[in-house]
Tab-separated table of C-alpha atoms in Angstrom:
chain	number	residue	atom	x	y	z
A	1	MET	CA	-49.468	-11.837	44.096
A	2	ALA	CA	-49.018	-8.069	42.676
A	3	ALA	CA	-45.283	-8.064	43.063
A	4	GLY	CA	-45.158	-11.320	41.059
A	5	ALA	CA	-47.610	-10.146	38.192
A	6	ALA	CA	-45.435	-6.881	38.218
A	7	GLY	CA	-42.316	-8.787	37.550
A	8	ARG	CA	-43.934	-10.862	34.890
A	9	GLY	CA	-45.307	-7.921	32.872
A	10	ALA	CA	-41.732	-5.988	33.285
A	11	ALA	CA	-40.090	-9.207	32.030
A	12	PRO	CA	-38.988	-8.773	28.174
A	13	PRO	CA	-40.239	-10.842	25.201
A	14	GLN	CA	-38.594	-14.430	24.614
A	15	GLN	CA	-37.723	-13.095	21.273
A	16	GLU	CA	-35.624	-10.085	22.364
A	17	GLN	CA	-33.486	-12.269	24.792
A	18	ILE	CA	-30.796	-12.432	22.575
A	19	SER	CA	-27.256	-13.521	24.139
A	20	GLN	CA	-24.738	-12.004	21.511
A	21	THR	CA	-22.665	-15.098	23.002
A	22	LYS	CA	-24.270	-17.494	21.281
A	23	LEU	CA	-24.392	-15.873	18.231
A	24	SER	CA	-21.967	-16.867	15.400
A	25	VAL	CA	-19.859	-14.052	13.252
A	26	ASP	CA	-22.818	-14.303	10.215
A	27	ASP	CA	-25.306	-13.930	12.794
A	28	GLU	CA	-24.132	-11.100	14.240
A	29	TRP	CA	-22.967	-9.405	11.599
A	30	ASN	CA	-26.480	-9.695	10.005
A	31	LEU	CA	-27.961	-8.131	13.344
A	32	GLN	CA	-25.764	-5.190	12.712
A	33	GLN	CA	-26.865	-5.031	9.073
A	34	GLU	CA	-30.400	-4.998	9.975
A	35	LYS	CA	-29.850	-2.282	12.643
A	36	MET	CA	-28.106	-0.206	10.294
A	37	TYR	CA	-30.720	-0.376	7.849
A	38	ARG	CA	-33.417	0.321	10.308
A	39	MET	CA	-31.290	3.638	11.172
A	40	HIS	CA	-31.179	4.863	7.531
A	41	ARG	CA	-34.717	3.926	6.379
A	42	GLY	CA	-36.435	6.973	4.935
A	43	HIS	CA	-32.819	8.885	4.492
A	44	GLU	CA	-32.793	7.849	0.330
A	45	SER	CA	-32.645	12.096	-0.351
A	46	MET	CA	-29.812	12.552	2.339
A	47	HIS	CA	-27.675	9.627	0.685
A	48	VAL	CA	-28.441	10.787	-3.010
A	49	GLU	CA	-26.751	14.374	-1.491
A	50	MET	CA	-24.015	12.330	0.596
A	51	ILE	CA	-23.128	10.092	-2.729
A	52	LEU	CA	-23.269	13.775	-4.808
A	53	ILE	CA	-20.626	15.496	-2.705
A	54	PHE	CA	-18.286	12.177	-2.226
A	55	LEU	CA	-18.437	11.784	-6.345
A	56	CYS	CA	-17.463	16.051	-6.328
A	57	THR	CA	-15.180	15.443	-3.960
A	58	LEU	CA	-13.024	12.726	-5.337
A	59	VAL	CA	-13.030	14.243	-9.043
A	60	ILE	CA	-11.721	17.730	-7.175
A	61	ALA	CA	-8.985	15.982	-5.608
A	62	GLN	CA	-7.932	13.894	-8.566
A	63	ILE	CA	-7.418	17.072	-10.255
A	64	VAL	CA	-5.671	18.508	-7.972
A	65	LEU	CA	-3.215	15.397	-7.359
A	66	VAL	CA	-2.696	15.541	-10.560
A	67	GLN	CA	-1.919	19.157	-10.880
A	68	TRP	CA	0.316	18.758	-8.017
A	69	ARG	CA	2.206	15.925	-9.283
A	70	GLN	CA	3.248	17.306	-12.549
A	71	ARG	CA	3.876	20.652	-11.374
A	72	HIS	CA	5.945	19.695	-8.366
A	73	GLY	CA	6.525	15.961	-8.333
A	74	GLN	CA	9.224	16.102	-6.016
A	75	SER	CA	7.378	17.147	-3.029
A	76	TYR	CA	4.274	15.231	-4.171
A	77	ASN	CA	6.235	12.371	-3.851
A	78	LEU	CA	7.334	13.065	-0.722
A	79	VAL	CA	4.227	14.079	0.883
A	80	THR	CA	2.744	10.637	-0.494
A	81	LEU	CA	5.518	8.680	0.606
A	82	LEU	CA	5.319	10.314	4.271
A	83	GLN	CA	1.496	9.720	4.391
A	84	MET	CA	2.151	5.919	3.041
A	85	TRP	CA	4.313	5.321	6.080
A	86	VAL	CA	2.095	6.932	8.744
A	87	VAL	CA	-1.245	6.000	7.655
A	88	PRO	CA	-1.175	2.542	7.963
A	89	LEU	CA	0.496	2.486	11.276
A	90	TYR	CA	-2.281	4.617	12.872
A	91	PHE	CA	-4.942	1.894	11.364
A	92	THR	CA	-2.745	-0.792	12.666
A	93	ILE	CA	-3.007	0.484	16.601
A	94	LYS	CA	-5.875	0.890	16.268
A	95	LEU	CA	-7.201	-2.602	15.126
A	96	TYR	CA	-4.605	-4.288	16.670
A	97	TRP	CA	-3.244	-5.473	13.664
A	98	TRP	CA	-0.105	-6.786	15.118
A	99	ARG	CA	1.021	-8.980	12.518
A	100	PHE	CA	1.730	-5.985	10.293
A	101	LEU	CA	2.900	-3.726	12.699
A	102	SER	CA	6.093	-6.344	13.519
A	103	MET	CA	6.692	-6.409	9.517
A	104	TRP	CA	6.067	-2.676	9.041
A	105	GLY	CA	8.793	-2.173	12.110
A	106	MET	CA	11.321	-4.421	10.610
A	107	PHE	CA	10.773	-2.977	7.156
A	108	SER	CA	11.269	0.373	8.693
A	109	ALA	CA	14.644	-0.205	10.859
A	110	ILE	CA	16.271	-1.563	7.702
A	111	THR	CA	15.167	0.902	5.227
A	112	SER	CA	16.074	3.971	7.494
A	113	TYR	CA	19.434	1.973	7.939
A	114	ILE	CA	19.922	2.232	3.855
A	115	LEU	CA	18.792	5.018	3.601
A	116	PHE	CA	20.766	6.753	6.525
A	117	ARG	CA	24.094	4.967	4.455
A	118	ALA	CA	22.775	6.560	1.096
A	119	THR	CA	22.726	9.874	2.517
A	120	ARG	CA	26.260	9.761	3.553
A	121	LYS	CA	28.715	11.949	2.419
A	122	PRO	CA	31.627	10.936	1.666
A	123	LEU	CA	29.486	7.916	-0.069
A	124	SER	CA	31.215	4.485	0.966
A	125	GLY	CA	31.980	1.961	-2.610
A	126	ARG	CA	29.857	-0.632	-0.731
A	127	THR	CA	26.728	1.505	-0.397
A	128	PRO	CA	25.380	1.501	-3.616
A	129	ARG	CA	25.718	-2.287	-3.872
A	130	LEU	CA	24.203	-2.746	-0.400
A	131	VAL	CA	21.058	-0.413	-1.663
A	132	TYR	CA	20.445	-1.801	-4.736
A	133	LYS	CA	20.674	-5.568	-3.067
A	134	TRP	CA	18.118	-4.251	-0.570
A	135	PHE	CA	15.597	-2.758	-2.622
A	136	LEU	CA	15.829	-5.486	-5.368
A	137	LEU	CA	15.197	-8.352	-2.158
A	138	ILE	CA	12.325	-6.210	-1.217
A	139	TYR	CA	10.655	-5.761	-5.420
A	140	LYS	CA	11.009	-9.774	-5.745
A	141	LEU	CA	9.315	-10.239	-2.551
A	142	SER	CA	6.479	-7.851	-3.002
A	143	TYR	CA	6.079	-9.198	-6.421
A	144	ALA	CA	5.805	-13.007	-4.979
A	145	PHE	CA	3.638	-11.860	-2.586
A	146	GLY	CA	1.318	-10.324	-4.818
A	147	VAL	CA	1.020	-13.114	-7.392
A	148	VAL	CA	0.415	-15.296	-4.330
A	149	GLY	CA	-2.548	-13.106	-2.850
A	150	TYR	CA	-3.863	-12.769	-6.525
A	151	LEU	CA	-3.916	-16.791	-7.476
A	152	ALA	CA	-5.436	-17.186	-3.585
A	153	ILE	CA	-7.984	-15.266	-4.577
A	154	MET	CA	-8.965	-16.239	-8.329
A	155	PHE	CA	-8.652	-20.058	-6.303
A	156	THR	CA	-11.341	-19.414	-3.695
A	157	MET	CA	-13.640	-17.196	-6.138
A	158	CYS	CA	-13.188	-20.557	-8.562
A	159	GLY	CA	-14.150	-22.957	-5.199
A	160	PHE	CA	-10.364	-24.733	-5.644
A	161	ASN	CA	-9.892	-24.495	-1.642
A	162	LEU	CA	-12.619	-26.880	-1.380
A	163	PHE	CA	-10.370	-29.391	-2.501
A	164	PHE	CA	-7.885	-28.599	0.575
A	165	LYS	CA	-11.251	-28.565	3.099
A	166	ILE	CA	-10.005	-24.645	3.342
A	167	LYS	CA	-12.974	-22.551	4.566
A	168	ALA	CA	-13.575	-19.792	1.872
A	169	ARG	CA	-13.114	-17.016	4.155
A	170	ASP	CA	-10.047	-18.128	5.451
A	171	SER	CA	-8.742	-18.896	1.864
A	172	MET	CA	-10.005	-15.232	0.457
A	173	ASP	CA	-8.388	-13.382	4.078
A	174	PHE	CA	-5.308	-14.926	3.252
A	175	GLY	CA	-5.223	-14.219	-0.722
A	176	ILE	CA	-6.018	-10.229	0.210
A	177	VAL	CA	-3.338	-9.981	3.106
A	178	SER	CA	-0.855	-11.472	0.864
A	179	LEU	CA	-2.093	-9.183	-2.196
A	180	PHE	CA	-1.854	-5.664	0.077
A	181	TYR	CA	1.580	-6.638	2.079
A	182	GLY	CA	2.945	-6.836	-1.960
A	183	LEU	CA	1.422	-3.792	-3.373
A	184	TYR	CA	2.449	-1.579	0.037
A	185	TYR	CA	5.935	-3.046	0.423
A	186	GLY	CA	6.303	-2.637	-3.466
A	187	VAL	CA	5.296	0.918	-3.637
A	188	MET	CA	8.065	1.561	-0.397
A	189	GLY	CA	10.409	-0.095	-1.793
A	190	ARG	CA	10.279	1.765	-5.077
A	191	ASP	CA	9.748	4.909	-3.713
A	192	PHE	CA	12.616	4.933	-1.392
A	193	ALA	CA	14.685	3.367	-3.745
A	194	GLU	CA	14.171	6.601	-6.185
A	195	ILE	CA	15.288	8.926	-2.961
A	196	CYS	CA	18.187	6.874	-2.199
A	197	SER	CA	19.295	6.877	-6.142
A	198	ASP	CA	19.260	10.344	-6.603
A	199	TYR	CA	21.228	11.449	-2.799
A	200	MET	CA	24.061	8.528	-4.392
A	201	ALA	CA	23.968	9.777	-7.636
A	202	SER	CA	24.162	13.709	-6.495
A	203	THR	CA	26.623	12.514	-3.966
A	204	ILE	CA	29.103	10.279	-6.595
A	205	GLY	CA	28.645	13.157	-9.389
A	206	PHE	CA	26.814	11.653	-11.927
A	207	TYR	CA	23.567	14.058	-11.132
A	208	SER	CA	22.827	17.764	-10.110
A	209	MET	CA	20.103	19.299	-9.432
A	210	SER	CA	21.434	22.724	-11.060
A	211	GLY	CA	24.178	22.523	-13.543
A	212	MET	CA	26.192	20.272	-15.489
A	213	PRO	CA	27.518	16.368	-13.391
A	214	THR	CA	30.710	16.870	-12.175
A	215	ARG	CA	31.664	13.422	-13.532
A	216	SER	CA	30.133	10.927	-16.548
A	217	LEU	CA	29.182	7.236	-16.641
A	218	GLY	CA	30.913	5.056	-18.996
A	219	ASP	CA	28.855	2.751	-21.154
A	220	ASN	CA	30.560	-0.477	-19.552
A	221	VAL	CA	29.901	0.638	-15.907
A	222	CYS	CA	26.997	-0.346	-13.691
A	223	ALA	CA	24.744	2.999	-13.011
A	224	VAL	CA	24.007	1.868	-9.380
A	225	CYS	CA	27.020	0.351	-8.151
A	226	GLY	CA	30.014	1.903	-10.079
A	227	GLN	CA	31.309	-1.365	-11.011
A	228	LYS	CA	32.307	-2.641	-14.288
A	229	ILE	CA	29.398	-4.613	-15.805
A	230	ILE	CA	29.974	-8.604	-15.674
A	231	VAL	CA	26.698	-10.008	-17.104
A	232	GLU	CA	26.376	-8.869	-20.920
A	233	LEU	CA	22.985	-7.612	-22.405
A	234	ASP	CA	22.190	-10.536	-24.015
A	235	GLU	CA	22.862	-13.279	-21.138
A	236	GLU	CA	21.269	-14.617	-18.547
A	237	GLY	CA	22.428	-13.468	-15.172
A	238	LEU	CA	22.457	-16.041	-12.207
A	239	ILE	CA	21.197	-13.551	-9.502
A	240	GLU	CA	20.461	-10.322	-11.874
A	241	ASN	CA	20.063	-9.509	-15.509
A	242	THR	CA	21.637	-6.215	-16.995
A	243	TYR	CA	19.284	-3.823	-19.386
A	244	GLN	CA	20.316	-0.964	-21.318
A	245	LEU	CA	18.390	2.334	-21.064
A	246	SER	CA	18.117	4.884	-24.175
A	247	CYS	CA	21.086	6.526	-22.271
A	248	ASN	CA	23.401	3.882	-22.724
A	249	HIS	CA	23.296	3.098	-18.832
A	250	VAL	CA	21.712	0.236	-16.710
A	251	TRP	CA	19.074	-0.287	-14.062
A	252	GLU	CA	17.250	-3.318	-13.073
A	253	ARG	CA	13.894	-3.432	-15.200
A	254	THR	CA	10.491	-3.261	-13.324
A	255	HIS	CA	7.116	-4.555	-15.324
A	256	PHE	CA	4.927	-1.522	-16.719
A	257	LEU	CA	1.886	-2.827	-15.582
A	258	TYR	CA	2.951	-3.860	-11.991
A	259	GLY	CA	4.239	0.129	-11.549
A	260	GLN	CA	0.973	1.694	-12.742
A	261	ILE	CA	-1.185	-0.639	-10.220
A	262	LEU	CA	1.639	0.298	-7.344
A	263	ASP	CA	0.509	4.294	-8.515
A	264	TRP	CA	-3.272	2.890	-7.835
A	265	LEU	CA	-2.382	1.621	-4.367
A	266	ARG	CA	-0.525	4.742	-3.048
A	267	TYR	CA	-3.049	6.723	-4.020
A	268	LEU	CA	-5.696	4.535	-2.420
A	269	VAL	CA	-3.987	4.144	0.850
A	270	ALA	CA	-2.207	7.644	1.131
A	271	TRP	CA	-4.668	10.077	-0.195
A	272	GLN	CA	-8.265	8.114	-0.150
A	273	PRO	CA	-8.339	8.361	3.403
A	274	VAL	CA	-7.913	12.299	3.185
A	275	VAL	CA	-10.455	12.512	0.871
A	276	ILE	CA	-12.926	10.462	3.089
A	277	GLY	CA	-12.393	12.568	6.141
A	278	ILE	CA	-12.479	16.099	3.503
A	279	VAL	CA	-15.942	14.240	2.234
A	280	GLN	CA	-16.954	13.206	5.904
A	281	GLY	CA	-16.404	17.083	7.630
A	282	ILE	CA	-18.346	18.237	4.704
A	283	ASN	CA	-21.009	15.873	5.265
A	284	TYR	CA	-21.560	17.108	8.985
A	285	SER	CA	-20.903	20.482	8.400
A	286	LEU	CA	-24.135	20.106	6.229
A	287	GLY	CA	-26.049	18.328	9.022
A	288	LEU	CA	-26.066	15.114	6.927
A	289	GLU	CA	-25.715	11.756	8.494
């Protein structure tokens, strides 16, 4: 009897016996949020200090990055590109995002081969056209992914997913992932295209880091492949159009707003984790949680 009474006294309340396997995703998320609110209750002043530290660090980091970009643009672009390439790989392996990892690996392998071809001396006559075609394909695919992702997010917010009996979470996840893929690979493609263009222009002789170029480019010659322009300025091309710059050379024109979005994403992916790491280090040194 005593053992039975002790066993009954040691039994936990019925309300606390919650099976995690029976909880839905929403219920588990609400339970985690409730635990977090209970843990941080009464720390309002500490949270204000942490917010002020984050804002000050964000402003200082932005000023430093802007000055670095203006004074040493080449080193800034190189370091940013390396971080854009490595940082997502770390989170992909940590969070088991195998789909992104497979696409990242395929893009990295092909782009590495393109970069290898663009940096060879002497430069093959087919290389400029190969480089241009690859990064033009990346630009068009990334632009398409971005548009599809944006439309999917807008349709979900407007409730159009209900007409197709698609859950809001699934359609929103599809939109966010597609938008991120488009912006991320758009940034990577544009940065690698600039590196390849600089190497090829320096090798061919159209550009020199110091002194005068060894060759001049005619008005009717493409600045990418070095071949004669086939499509005139006012004509609509089948695959690509011709655009004329102020220097009378041609290149593929991109949308200005799209370029600004890519610059914003470059800061978000490459430098925002660094800023957050600095903020966490300051909070840890000051004993803030």
